[in-house]
Amino acid sequence: MNLESTQMEFLPISINITNKKVLFIGGGKVALQKIKSLSRFDAQITVVSTAFDPEVEAHKEITCITKSYESADLDGYFLVYACTDSNHTNEMIREDCHKKNILVCVADMPKLCDFISPAIYKTGNTTISVSSNARNAKKSVEIRNQIRKIYEQSEGHLDKLSREENGYNMKTDSPVNLPSHHSGSKGKVILAGFGPGDPGLLTLKANQHLQEADIIFHDALLDVPFLDRFPGQKVSVGKRCGKHHKKQDEINHMLVEAAQEGKKVVRLKGGDPFIFGRGGEEMSHLLDNRIDVEVIPGITSAFAAAAQYGLPLTHRKAGSSVAFCSGHDLSGKSFPKADTLVFFMGASKQCEISKGLIEEGWAPDTPVALLSNISNPQSRAVISRLDQLCQEKLIIDTPLLIVVGQTVSRIPQDFLPTHEYFVNQDIEQ
Ligand SMILES: C[S@@+](CC[C@H](N)C(=O)[O-])C[C@H]1O[C@@H](n2cnc3c(N)ncnc32)[C@H](O)[C@@H]1O
């Protein structure tokens, strides 16, 4: 067949590439561009070349093999990209692929291609691809960019767009993206905080990852119905008040397994993952299993409580230090030396906390705030004193935070009733 006289027509289809083996012959700049585009999908990429562009070599999710091409290299591959700098070698690769019934894309020679790479925009489960039958790649990119802009504006993603135009990439430029400590990473987990409950406190970055997730392992202390809007599978692994839905070992195992299967995994925690969230343990377990971890911080319930009830955790005249403490197991431990103490998981230990602090020299009349269900409509607040906590349980709703210190007295009288969730008659001052 005379290729020159043939009118090329490329049919746009979407191929399932998950875990499929894709081979690049040639590891230079041309390959790099195509690898960048492909690495947004979950293929297993191998590059065979005698020399590599440093960015190709540094790419942690691909395998680089230093050798000259031979036809046996193609065995077992689903797709092949011929990207060497020799037209002769690229044509030979094409012929070898056809003998082995493997689809091949020959760089810069569209007439020799079984498939071409369109200009792609991918967000979550939406993929927009633009091609020009291999006639005008630049035009395809321009059209793709225009569509992307319209799409993101209509989705209310203006913030994200302007970040990207300013050179940020929400997915990859995270300052808290932990580098892989292993040459052969076996997947990745996003460890993200949801905040204390109100989805309005979710970060844009966590929202972006949730949109793209294949599977979301989530805690109980967050707005679970809100997660319905994300297309990925939801798995509840929440623990509440000792009712352990899943054991920590089981959760660790499920995270590793899902990441190794090549899924985009988000582990979503209430508040911030690193504040009494076992985020540190899960991160270590994942890294030990050669799974990369990216941590997206969340707004801890302590900060949200302070904001909701106008309680400054530090105050120039009332407190210059703050400590977050677990109220769960107080046996044999002394309390931190700080002006403001915030107790997590202390709902059933109010009396023990009170006695312990007074024994350690805290004034019995130190103000205390009991703040429950922060950022939820059922939220309640009671202001009391340290020596009142054993009289009766002033507030028993959970989840509950207990804030102790003079900063509690700085809650403005007229601040509280203006808050949407505040129940005024519960305040006893
Ligand atoms: C296992 S800790 C998780 C803390 C979470 N990582 C954070 O940063 O807020 C659970 C405790 O956090 C506090 N907590 C979490 N969400 C809360 C909320 N919405 N209102 C009040 N306290 C909350 C309670 O003290 C609860 O017992």
Short mmCIF file of C-alpha atoms and ligand atoms in Angstrom, two decimals:
data_model
loop_
_atom_site.label_atom_id
_atom_site.label_comp_id
_atom_site.label_asym_id
_atom_site.label_seq_id
_atom_site.Cartn_x
_atom_site.Cartn_y
_atom_site.Cartn_z
CA MET A 1 0.00 0.00 0.00
CA ASN A 2 1.30 3.46 -0.84
CA LEU A 3 1.24 5.26 2.49
CA GLU A 4 1.87 8.65 0.94
CA SER A 5 -1.34 8.57 -1.08
CA THR A 6 -3.45 7.13 1.73
CA GLN A 7 -5.79 9.49 3.58
CA MET A 8 -5.19 8.77 7.28
CA GLU A 9 -8.21 8.50 9.57
CA PHE A 10 -7.72 7.91 13.28
CA LEU A 11 -10.71 6.61 15.22
CA PRO A 12 -10.92 8.09 18.73
CA ILE A 13 -11.47 5.23 21.17
CA SER A 14 -10.66 4.96 24.88
CA ILE A 15 -8.45 2.01 25.73
CA ASN A 16 -8.23 0.52 29.22
CA ILE A 17 -4.56 1.06 30.01
CA THR A 18 -4.63 0.21 33.72
CA ASN A 19 -1.65 -2.00 34.58
CA LYS A 20 -0.97 -2.61 30.88
CA LYS A 21 2.68 -2.85 29.82
CA VAL A 22 3.78 0.00 27.56
CA LEU A 23 7.25 0.14 26.00
CA PHE A 24 9.20 3.16 24.81
CA ILE A 25 12.24 2.57 22.62
CA GLY A 26 14.37 5.67 22.99
CA GLY A 27 14.61 7.74 26.16
CA GLY A 28 15.13 11.31 24.93
CA LYS A 29 13.00 14.46 24.87
CA VAL A 30 10.48 13.05 22.38
CA ALA A 31 9.83 10.06 24.63
CA LEU A 32 9.68 12.34 27.67
CA GLN A 33 6.75 14.36 26.28
CA LYS A 34 4.77 11.22 25.57
CA ILE A 35 5.67 9.67 28.95
CA LYS A 36 4.46 12.80 30.73
CA SER A 37 1.13 12.54 29.01
CA LEU A 38 0.82 8.80 29.58
CA SER A 39 1.87 8.86 33.23
CA ARG A 40 -1.47 10.49 34.13
CA PHE A 41 -2.89 7.03 33.47
CA ASP A 42 -2.01 3.88 35.36
CA ALA A 43 0.07 2.03 32.77
CA GLN A 44 3.32 0.19 33.56
CA ILE A 45 5.91 2.08 31.52
CA THR A 46 9.31 0.68 30.52
CA VAL A 47 11.92 2.59 28.51
CA VAL A 48 14.65 0.80 26.57
CA SER A 49 17.43 3.09 25.42
CA THR A 50 21.19 3.50 25.25
CA ALA A 51 20.90 6.99 26.77
CA PHE A 52 18.23 8.75 28.82
CA ASP A 53 17.07 12.30 29.29
CA PRO A 54 17.69 13.04 33.03
CA GLU A 55 13.95 13.68 33.54
CA VAL A 56 13.10 10.28 32.09
CA GLU A 57 15.65 8.60 34.38
CA ALA A 58 14.40 10.53 37.42
CA HIS A 59 10.75 9.61 36.80
CA LYS A 60 9.97 7.37 39.73
CA GLU A 61 7.12 5.42 38.19
CA ILE A 62 8.90 4.05 35.13
CA THR A 63 11.51 1.35 34.57
CA CYS A 64 14.59 2.30 32.52
CA ILE A 65 16.67 -0.42 30.83
CA THR A 66 19.99 0.61 29.29
CA LYS A 67 20.57 -1.42 26.12
CA SER A 68 20.35 -1.29 22.34
CA TYR A 69 17.05 -2.22 20.75
CA GLU A 70 16.40 -5.76 19.58
CA SER A 71 13.12 -7.26 18.47
CA ALA A 72 12.82 -9.53 21.55
CA ASP A 73 12.42 -6.36 23.65
CA LEU A 74 8.86 -6.04 22.33
CA ASP A 75 7.62 -9.34 23.75
CA GLY A 76 4.76 -9.02 26.22
CA TYR A 77 4.01 -5.35 25.56
CA PHE A 78 0.54 -3.99 24.87
CA LEU A 79 1.60 -0.76 23.14
CA VAL A 80 4.93 0.45 21.81
CA TYR A 81 6.27 3.94 21.15
CA ALA A 82 9.25 4.10 18.76
CA CYS A 83 11.08 7.25 19.81
CA THR A 84 14.71 6.73 18.83
CA ASP A 85 16.56 9.45 16.91
CA SER A 86 17.06 7.13 13.94
CA ASN A 87 14.28 6.90 11.34
CA HIS A 88 15.72 3.63 10.20
CA THR A 89 15.51 2.08 13.69
CA ASN A 90 12.01 3.48 14.21
CA GLU A 91 10.84 1.91 10.94
CA MET A 92 12.44 -1.39 11.94
CA ILE A 93 10.60 -1.25 15.31
CA ARG A 94 7.36 -0.68 13.42
CA GLU A 95 7.93 -3.71 11.22
CA ASP A 96 8.83 -5.87 14.24
CA CYS A 97 5.68 -4.71 16.06
CA HIS A 98 3.49 -5.61 13.13
CA LYS A 99 5.03 -9.09 12.94
CA LYS A 100 4.10 -9.50 16.62
CA ASN A 101 0.66 -7.86 16.32
CA ILE A 102 1.56 -5.00 18.65
CA LEU A 103 0.18 -1.51 18.03
CA VAL A 104 2.96 1.03 17.53
CA CYS A 105 3.28 4.80 17.50
CA VAL A 106 6.30 6.05 15.57
CA ALA A 107 7.37 9.47 16.80
CA ASP A 108 7.12 12.28 14.26
CA MET A 109 6.07 9.86 11.48
CA PRO A 110 2.27 9.82 11.73
CA LYS A 111 1.92 7.90 8.49
CA LEU A 112 3.67 4.96 10.16
CA CYS A 113 1.51 5.11 13.29
CA ASP A 114 -1.18 2.64 14.30
CA PHE A 115 -2.22 5.16 16.93
CA ILE A 116 -1.33 8.73 17.75
CA SER A 117 -1.30 10.73 21.00
CA PRO A 118 -4.03 13.35 21.08
CA ALA A 119 -3.81 16.50 23.21
CA ILE A 120 -5.39 15.42 26.49
CA TYR A 121 -7.02 17.15 29.42
CA LYS A 122 -7.86 14.78 32.27
CA THR A 123 -9.67 15.64 35.46
CA GLY A 124 -11.17 12.94 37.63
CA ASN A 125 -13.05 10.56 35.40
CA THR A 126 -13.42 13.11 32.63
CA THR A 127 -10.93 12.95 29.77
CA ILE A 128 -11.05 15.37 26.87
CA SER A 129 -8.86 14.53 23.90
CA VAL A 130 -8.33 16.54 20.72
CA SER A 131 -6.63 15.29 17.60
CA SER A 132 -6.21 16.56 14.06
CA ASN A 133 -5.66 13.23 12.28
CA ALA A 134 -1.97 13.91 12.96
CA ARG A 135 -1.98 17.01 10.76
CA ASN A 136 -1.64 19.89 13.19
CA ALA A 137 -0.58 19.01 16.74
CA LYS A 138 -0.18 22.66 17.73
CA LYS A 139 -3.77 23.41 16.78
CA SER A 140 -4.94 20.39 18.81
CA VAL A 141 -3.13 21.71 21.87
CA GLU A 142 -4.68 25.17 21.41
CA ILE A 143 -8.19 23.73 21.10
CA ARG A 144 -7.57 21.48 24.13
CA ASN A 145 -6.47 24.49 26.17
CA GLN A 146 -9.57 26.45 25.21
CA ILE A 147 -11.87 23.57 26.10
CA ARG A 148 -10.04 23.09 29.39
CA LYS A 149 -10.52 26.73 30.27
CA ILE A 150 -14.25 26.66 29.53
CA TYR A 151 -14.64 23.37 31.42
CA GLU A 152 -12.80 24.57 34.51
CA GLN A 153 -14.66 27.87 34.59
CA SER A 154 -17.98 26.08 34.36
CA GLU A 155 -16.91 23.68 37.12
CA GLY A 156 -15.99 26.61 39.33
CA HIS A 157 -12.30 25.73 39.16
CA LEU A 158 -11.02 29.23 38.54
CA ASP A 159 -8.72 29.07 41.52
CA LYS A 160 -7.11 25.90 40.27
CA LEU A 161 -6.73 27.32 36.78
CA SER A 162 -4.98 30.46 37.96
CA ARG A 163 -2.64 28.35 40.13
CA GLU A 164 -1.72 26.25 37.12
CA GLU A 165 -1.25 29.29 34.91
CA ASN A 166 1.11 30.64 37.56
CA GLY A 167 3.18 27.51 37.33
CA TYR A 168 1.67 25.45 40.16
CA ASN A 169 0.32 22.01 39.66
CA MET A 170 -2.20 21.07 42.34
CA LYS A 171 -1.32 17.42 41.98
CA THR A 172 2.42 17.39 42.02
CA ASP A 173 3.83 20.56 43.52
CA SER A 174 2.77 19.79 47.04
CA PRO A 175 5.30 20.99 49.59
CA VAL A 176 4.28 18.01 51.72
CA ASN A 177 4.74 15.41 49.00
CA LEU A 178 7.09 12.94 50.66
CA PRO A 179 9.83 11.79 48.31
CA SER A 180 9.94 8.10 47.66
CA HIS A 181 12.68 6.47 49.71
CA HIS A 182 12.70 3.48 47.44
CA SER A 183 13.79 3.08 43.85
CA GLY A 184 10.91 0.74 43.07
CA SER A 185 7.83 2.51 44.35
CA LYS A 186 4.74 0.31 44.24
CA GLY A 187 1.98 2.88 44.27
CA LYS A 188 0.86 5.94 46.15
CA VAL A 189 -1.59 6.94 48.86
CA ILE A 190 -2.86 10.46 49.49
CA LEU A 191 -3.25 10.94 53.24
CA ALA A 192 -5.69 13.84 53.45
CA GLY A 193 -7.51 15.70 56.19
CA PHE A 194 -11.21 16.48 55.72
CA GLY A 195 -11.44 19.01 58.54
CA PRO A 196 -13.86 18.62 61.45
CA GLY A 197 -17.10 18.01 59.54
CA ASP A 198 -18.27 21.01 57.52
CA PRO A 199 -17.20 20.34 53.89
CA GLY A 200 -16.62 24.08 53.53
CA LEU A 201 -13.41 23.53 55.49
CA LEU A 202 -12.02 21.01 53.01
CA THR A 203 -8.94 22.27 51.17
CA LEU A 204 -9.03 22.71 47.39
CA LYS A 205 -6.17 20.28 47.11
CA ALA A 206 -7.92 17.53 49.10
CA ASN A 207 -11.07 18.13 47.00
CA GLN A 208 -9.05 17.74 43.80
CA HIS A 209 -7.57 14.41 44.96
CA LEU A 210 -11.01 13.18 46.04
CA GLN A 211 -12.37 13.92 42.57
CA GLU A 212 -9.63 11.84 41.02
CA ALA A 213 -9.61 8.96 43.52
CA ASP A 214 -10.47 5.42 42.50
CA ILE A 215 -11.03 4.50 46.12
CA ILE A 216 -11.53 6.57 49.29
CA PHE A 217 -10.94 5.02 52.71
CA HIS A 218 -12.63 7.39 55.14
CA ASP A 219 -13.13 7.96 58.85
CA ALA A 220 -16.48 8.33 60.62
CA LEU A 221 -15.96 11.89 61.93
CA LEU A 222 -16.65 13.69 58.66
CA ASP A 223 -19.58 14.46 56.39
CA VAL A 224 -19.98 11.00 54.82
CA PRO A 225 -22.99 11.86 52.55
CA PHE A 226 -20.88 14.67 51.06
CA LEU A 227 -18.53 12.01 49.69
CA ASP A 228 -21.30 10.73 47.37
CA ARG A 229 -20.35 13.43 44.89
CA PHE A 230 -16.97 11.79 44.25
CA PRO A 231 -17.04 8.97 41.71
CA GLY A 232 -14.51 6.67 43.44
CA GLN A 233 -15.45 3.70 45.64
CA LYS A 234 -16.01 4.63 49.31
CA VAL A 235 -14.87 2.37 52.12
CA SER A 236 -15.73 3.36 55.70
CA VAL A 237 -12.97 2.41 58.11
CA GLY A 238 -14.11 4.77 60.87
CA LYS A 239 -13.65 4.18 64.58
CA ARG A 240 -15.90 5.87 67.14
CA CYS A 241 -15.74 5.69 70.93
CA GLY A 242 -13.98 2.34 71.03
CA LYS A 243 -16.38 0.82 68.48
CA HIS A 244 -13.66 -0.20 66.09
CA HIS A 245 -15.13 -0.72 62.69
CA LYS A 246 -11.82 -1.89 61.26
CA LYS A 247 -8.63 -2.68 63.15
CA GLN A 248 -5.63 -0.49 62.36
CA ASP A 249 -3.73 -3.50 60.90
CA GLU A 250 -6.65 -4.18 58.57
CA ILE A 251 -6.73 -0.55 57.44
CA ASN A 252 -2.96 -0.58 56.81
CA HIS A 253 -3.31 -3.76 54.80
CA MET A 254 -6.22 -2.43 52.70
CA LEU A 255 -4.30 0.76 51.88
CA VAL A 256 -1.21 -1.13 50.72
CA GLU A 257 -3.26 -3.59 48.70
CA ALA A 258 -5.26 -0.89 46.90
CA ALA A 259 -2.12 1.14 46.09
CA GLN A 260 -0.33 -1.96 44.79
CA GLU A 261 -3.29 -2.69 42.52
CA GLY A 262 -2.47 0.62 40.85
CA LYS A 263 -5.53 2.45 42.19
CA LYS A 264 -5.49 6.12 43.06
CA VAL A 265 -6.02 5.86 46.83
CA VAL A 266 -7.14 8.62 49.17
CA ARG A 267 -7.06 7.94 52.92
CA LEU A 268 -9.38 10.60 54.29
CA LYS A 269 -9.27 11.50 57.96
CA GLY A 270 -11.34 13.80 60.15
CA GLY A 271 -9.56 17.02 61.11
CA ASP A 272 -5.85 16.85 60.39
CA PRO A 273 -4.23 13.44 59.74
CA PHE A 274 -1.29 14.21 62.03
CA ILE A 275 -3.32 15.32 65.08
CA PHE A 276 -4.41 12.18 66.95
CA GLY A 277 -5.28 10.68 63.59
CA ARG A 278 -2.79 7.81 63.40
CA GLY A 279 -1.53 9.52 60.25
CA GLY A 280 2.07 8.96 61.33
CA GLU A 281 1.56 5.22 61.79
CA GLU A 282 -0.16 4.79 58.45
CA MET A 283 2.49 6.86 56.68
CA SER A 284 5.32 4.70 58.14
CA HIS A 285 3.53 1.49 57.24
CA LEU A 286 3.02 2.64 53.66
CA LEU A 287 6.63 3.80 53.22
CA ASP A 288 7.85 0.48 54.70
CA ASN A 289 5.84 -1.22 51.96
CA ARG A 290 7.37 0.99 49.28
CA ILE A 291 4.18 2.99 48.77
CA ASP A 292 4.68 6.73 48.24
CA VAL A 293 2.71 9.04 50.51
CA GLU A 294 1.48 12.57 49.95
CA VAL A 295 0.04 14.34 52.98
CA ILE A 296 -2.64 17.00 52.56
CA PRO A 297 -3.25 18.78 55.85
CA GLY A 298 -6.75 19.30 57.20
CA ILE A 299 -8.19 21.81 59.64
CA THR A 300 -7.99 20.18 63.04
CA SER A 301 -11.14 20.29 65.18
CA ALA A 302 -9.16 22.39 67.70
CA PHE A 303 -8.66 25.23 65.21
CA ALA A 304 -12.22 24.94 63.91
CA ALA A 305 -13.57 25.04 67.49
CA ALA A 306 -11.52 28.13 68.25
CA ALA A 307 -12.85 29.83 65.13
CA GLN A 308 -16.46 28.75 65.66
CA TYR A 309 -16.71 29.95 69.24
CA GLY A 310 -14.36 32.94 69.07
CA LEU A 311 -11.93 31.30 71.47
CA PRO A 312 -8.40 32.54 70.85
CA LEU A 313 -6.07 29.64 71.68
CA THR A 314 -3.32 32.18 72.36
CA HIS A 315 -3.86 35.73 73.52
CA ARG A 316 -1.28 38.40 74.33
CA LYS A 317 -2.87 38.95 77.74
CA ALA A 318 -4.14 35.47 78.55
CA GLY A 319 -1.92 32.76 77.13
CA SER A 320 1.25 32.48 75.06
CA SER A 321 1.42 28.74 74.58
CA VAL A 322 -1.00 25.99 73.64
CA ALA A 323 -0.76 22.18 73.85
CA PHE A 324 -2.91 19.49 72.25
CA CYS A 325 -3.36 16.55 74.65
CA SER A 326 -5.05 13.20 74.53
CA GLY A 327 -7.64 12.82 77.31
CA HIS A 328 -7.96 9.15 76.48
CA ASP A 329 -5.26 7.60 78.66
CA LEU A 330 -4.12 9.84 81.49
CA SER A 331 -2.59 7.18 83.74
CA GLY A 332 0.89 8.04 84.99
CA LYS A 333 1.30 11.02 82.69
CA SER A 334 1.80 14.62 83.68
CA PHE A 335 0.10 17.39 81.77
CA PRO A 336 2.09 19.57 79.34
CA LYS A 337 3.30 22.93 80.62
CA ALA A 338 1.29 25.32 78.46
CA ASP A 339 -1.12 28.20 79.12
CA THR A 340 -3.96 26.67 77.08
CA LEU A 341 -4.61 22.93 76.99
CA VAL A 342 -6.89 21.37 74.37
CA PHE A 343 -8.00 17.85 75.24
CA PHE A 344 -9.08 15.50 72.47
CA MET A 345 -10.90 12.22 73.23
CA GLY A 346 -11.58 13.33 76.80
CA ALA A 347 -15.42 13.29 76.92
CA SER A 348 -15.57 10.48 79.48
CA LYS A 349 -12.50 11.70 81.41
CA GLN A 350 -13.68 15.18 82.42
CA CYS A 351 -13.43 14.52 86.16
CA GLU A 352 -10.00 12.86 85.89
CA ILE A 353 -8.71 15.81 83.83
CA SER A 354 -10.06 18.28 86.40
CA LYS A 355 -8.58 16.44 89.41
CA GLY A 356 -5.25 15.87 87.70
CA LEU A 357 -4.83 19.51 86.69
CA ILE A 358 -5.80 20.86 90.13
CA GLU A 359 -3.31 18.40 91.73
CA GLU A 360 -0.62 19.79 89.42
CA GLY A 361 -1.35 23.34 90.63
CA TRP A 362 -3.93 24.70 88.19
CA ALA A 363 -6.35 27.12 89.88
CA PRO A 364 -9.75 25.50 90.55
CA ASP A 365 -11.51 28.48 88.95
CA THR A 366 -9.60 28.21 85.66
CA PRO A 367 -12.14 28.64 82.84
CA VAL A 368 -12.98 25.58 80.76
CA ALA A 369 -14.86 25.32 77.46
CA LEU A 370 -16.61 22.09 76.51
CA LEU A 371 -17.20 22.21 72.76
CA SER A 372 -18.99 19.43 70.93
CA ASN A 373 -19.73 18.60 67.30
CA ILE A 374 -17.64 21.41 65.96
CA SER A 375 -18.71 22.66 62.55
CA ASN A 376 -21.88 20.59 62.63
CA PRO A 377 -25.43 21.91 63.14
CA GLN A 378 -25.77 20.00 66.45
CA SER A 379 -22.77 21.80 67.91
CA ARG A 380 -23.06 22.82 71.59
CA ALA A 381 -20.83 24.80 73.92
CA VAL A 382 -20.69 25.06 77.70
CA ILE A 383 -18.35 27.39 79.54
CA SER A 384 -17.48 26.23 83.06
CA ARG A 385 -14.61 26.08 85.60
CA LEU A 386 -12.06 23.38 86.27
CA ASP A 387 -13.53 22.53 89.70
CA GLN A 388 -17.01 22.06 88.21
CA LEU A 389 -16.09 19.20 85.90
CA CYS A 390 -16.57 16.52 88.60
CA GLN A 391 -19.94 17.87 89.79
CA GLU A 392 -21.82 16.48 86.88
CA LYS A 393 -21.15 15.91 83.25
CA LEU A 394 -21.94 19.34 81.89
CA ILE A 395 -21.95 18.18 78.34
CA ILE A 396 -21.91 14.64 77.13
CA ASP A 397 -22.29 15.03 73.37
CA THR A 398 -19.45 13.63 71.36
CA PRO A 399 -17.15 14.30 69.66
CA LEU A 400 -16.02 16.72 72.33
CA LEU A 401 -13.07 19.04 72.85
CA ILE A 402 -12.17 20.39 76.28
CA VAL A 403 -10.25 23.66 76.34
CA VAL A 404 -8.68 24.71 79.63
CA GLY A 405 -7.01 28.06 80.32
CA GLN A 406 -7.47 31.79 80.74
CA THR A 407 -7.90 32.24 76.99
CA VAL A 408 -11.39 30.73 77.42
CA SER A 409 -12.40 33.89 79.29
CA ARG A 410 -11.54 35.87 76.17
CA ILE A 411 -14.52 34.55 74.21
CA PRO A 412 -16.38 37.79 73.37
CA GLN A 413 -19.86 37.86 74.92
CA ASP A 414 -21.46 39.06 71.73
CA PHE A 415 -19.51 36.77 69.42
CA LEU A 416 -21.14 33.51 70.31
CA PRO A 417 -24.84 34.17 69.62
CA THR A 418 -24.08 35.34 66.11
CA HIS A 419 -22.77 31.94 65.15
CA GLU A 420 -25.11 29.91 63.09
CA TYR A 421 -24.62 26.73 65.10
CA PHE A 422 -24.43 28.26 68.52
CA VAL A 423 -27.03 27.31 71.15
CA ASN A 424 -27.05 30.36 73.38
CA GLN A 425 -28.82 28.94 76.43
CA ASP A 426 -26.06 26.36 76.92
CA ILE A 427 -23.57 29.03 77.82
CA GLU A 428 -23.13 29.44 81.55
CA GLN A 429 -20.82 32.34 82.31
C1 LIG B 1 -9.12 10.44 66.99
S1 LIG B 1 -9.23 12.15 67.35
C2 LIG B 1 -9.08 12.83 65.75
C3 LIG B 1 -8.72 14.29 65.76
C4 LIG B 1 -8.67 14.87 64.37
N1 LIG B 1 -7.58 14.31 63.62
C5 LIG B 1 -8.53 16.39 64.38
O1 LIG B 1 -7.50 16.92 63.90
O2 LIG B 1 -9.47 17.04 64.80
C6 LIG B 1 -10.93 12.30 67.73
C7 LIG B 1 -11.18 13.41 68.70
O3 LIG B 1 -11.05 14.65 68.04
C8 LIG B 1 -11.99 15.56 68.55
N2 LIG B 1 -12.92 15.92 67.46
C9 LIG B 1 -12.85 15.53 66.19
N3 LIG B 1 -13.82 16.10 65.46
C10 LIG B 1 -14.52 16.88 66.29
C11 LIG B 1 -15.64 17.75 66.15
N4 LIG B 1 -16.25 17.92 64.97
N5 LIG B 1 -16.08 18.39 67.25
C12 LIG B 1 -15.47 18.25 68.44
N6 LIG B 1 -14.40 17.46 68.63
C13 LIG B 1 -13.93 16.78 67.58
C14 LIG B 1 -12.71 14.86 69.70
O4 LIG B 1 -11.99 15.13 70.88
C15 LIG B 1 -12.56 13.41 69.30
O5 LIG B 1 -12.66 12.56 70.43
#
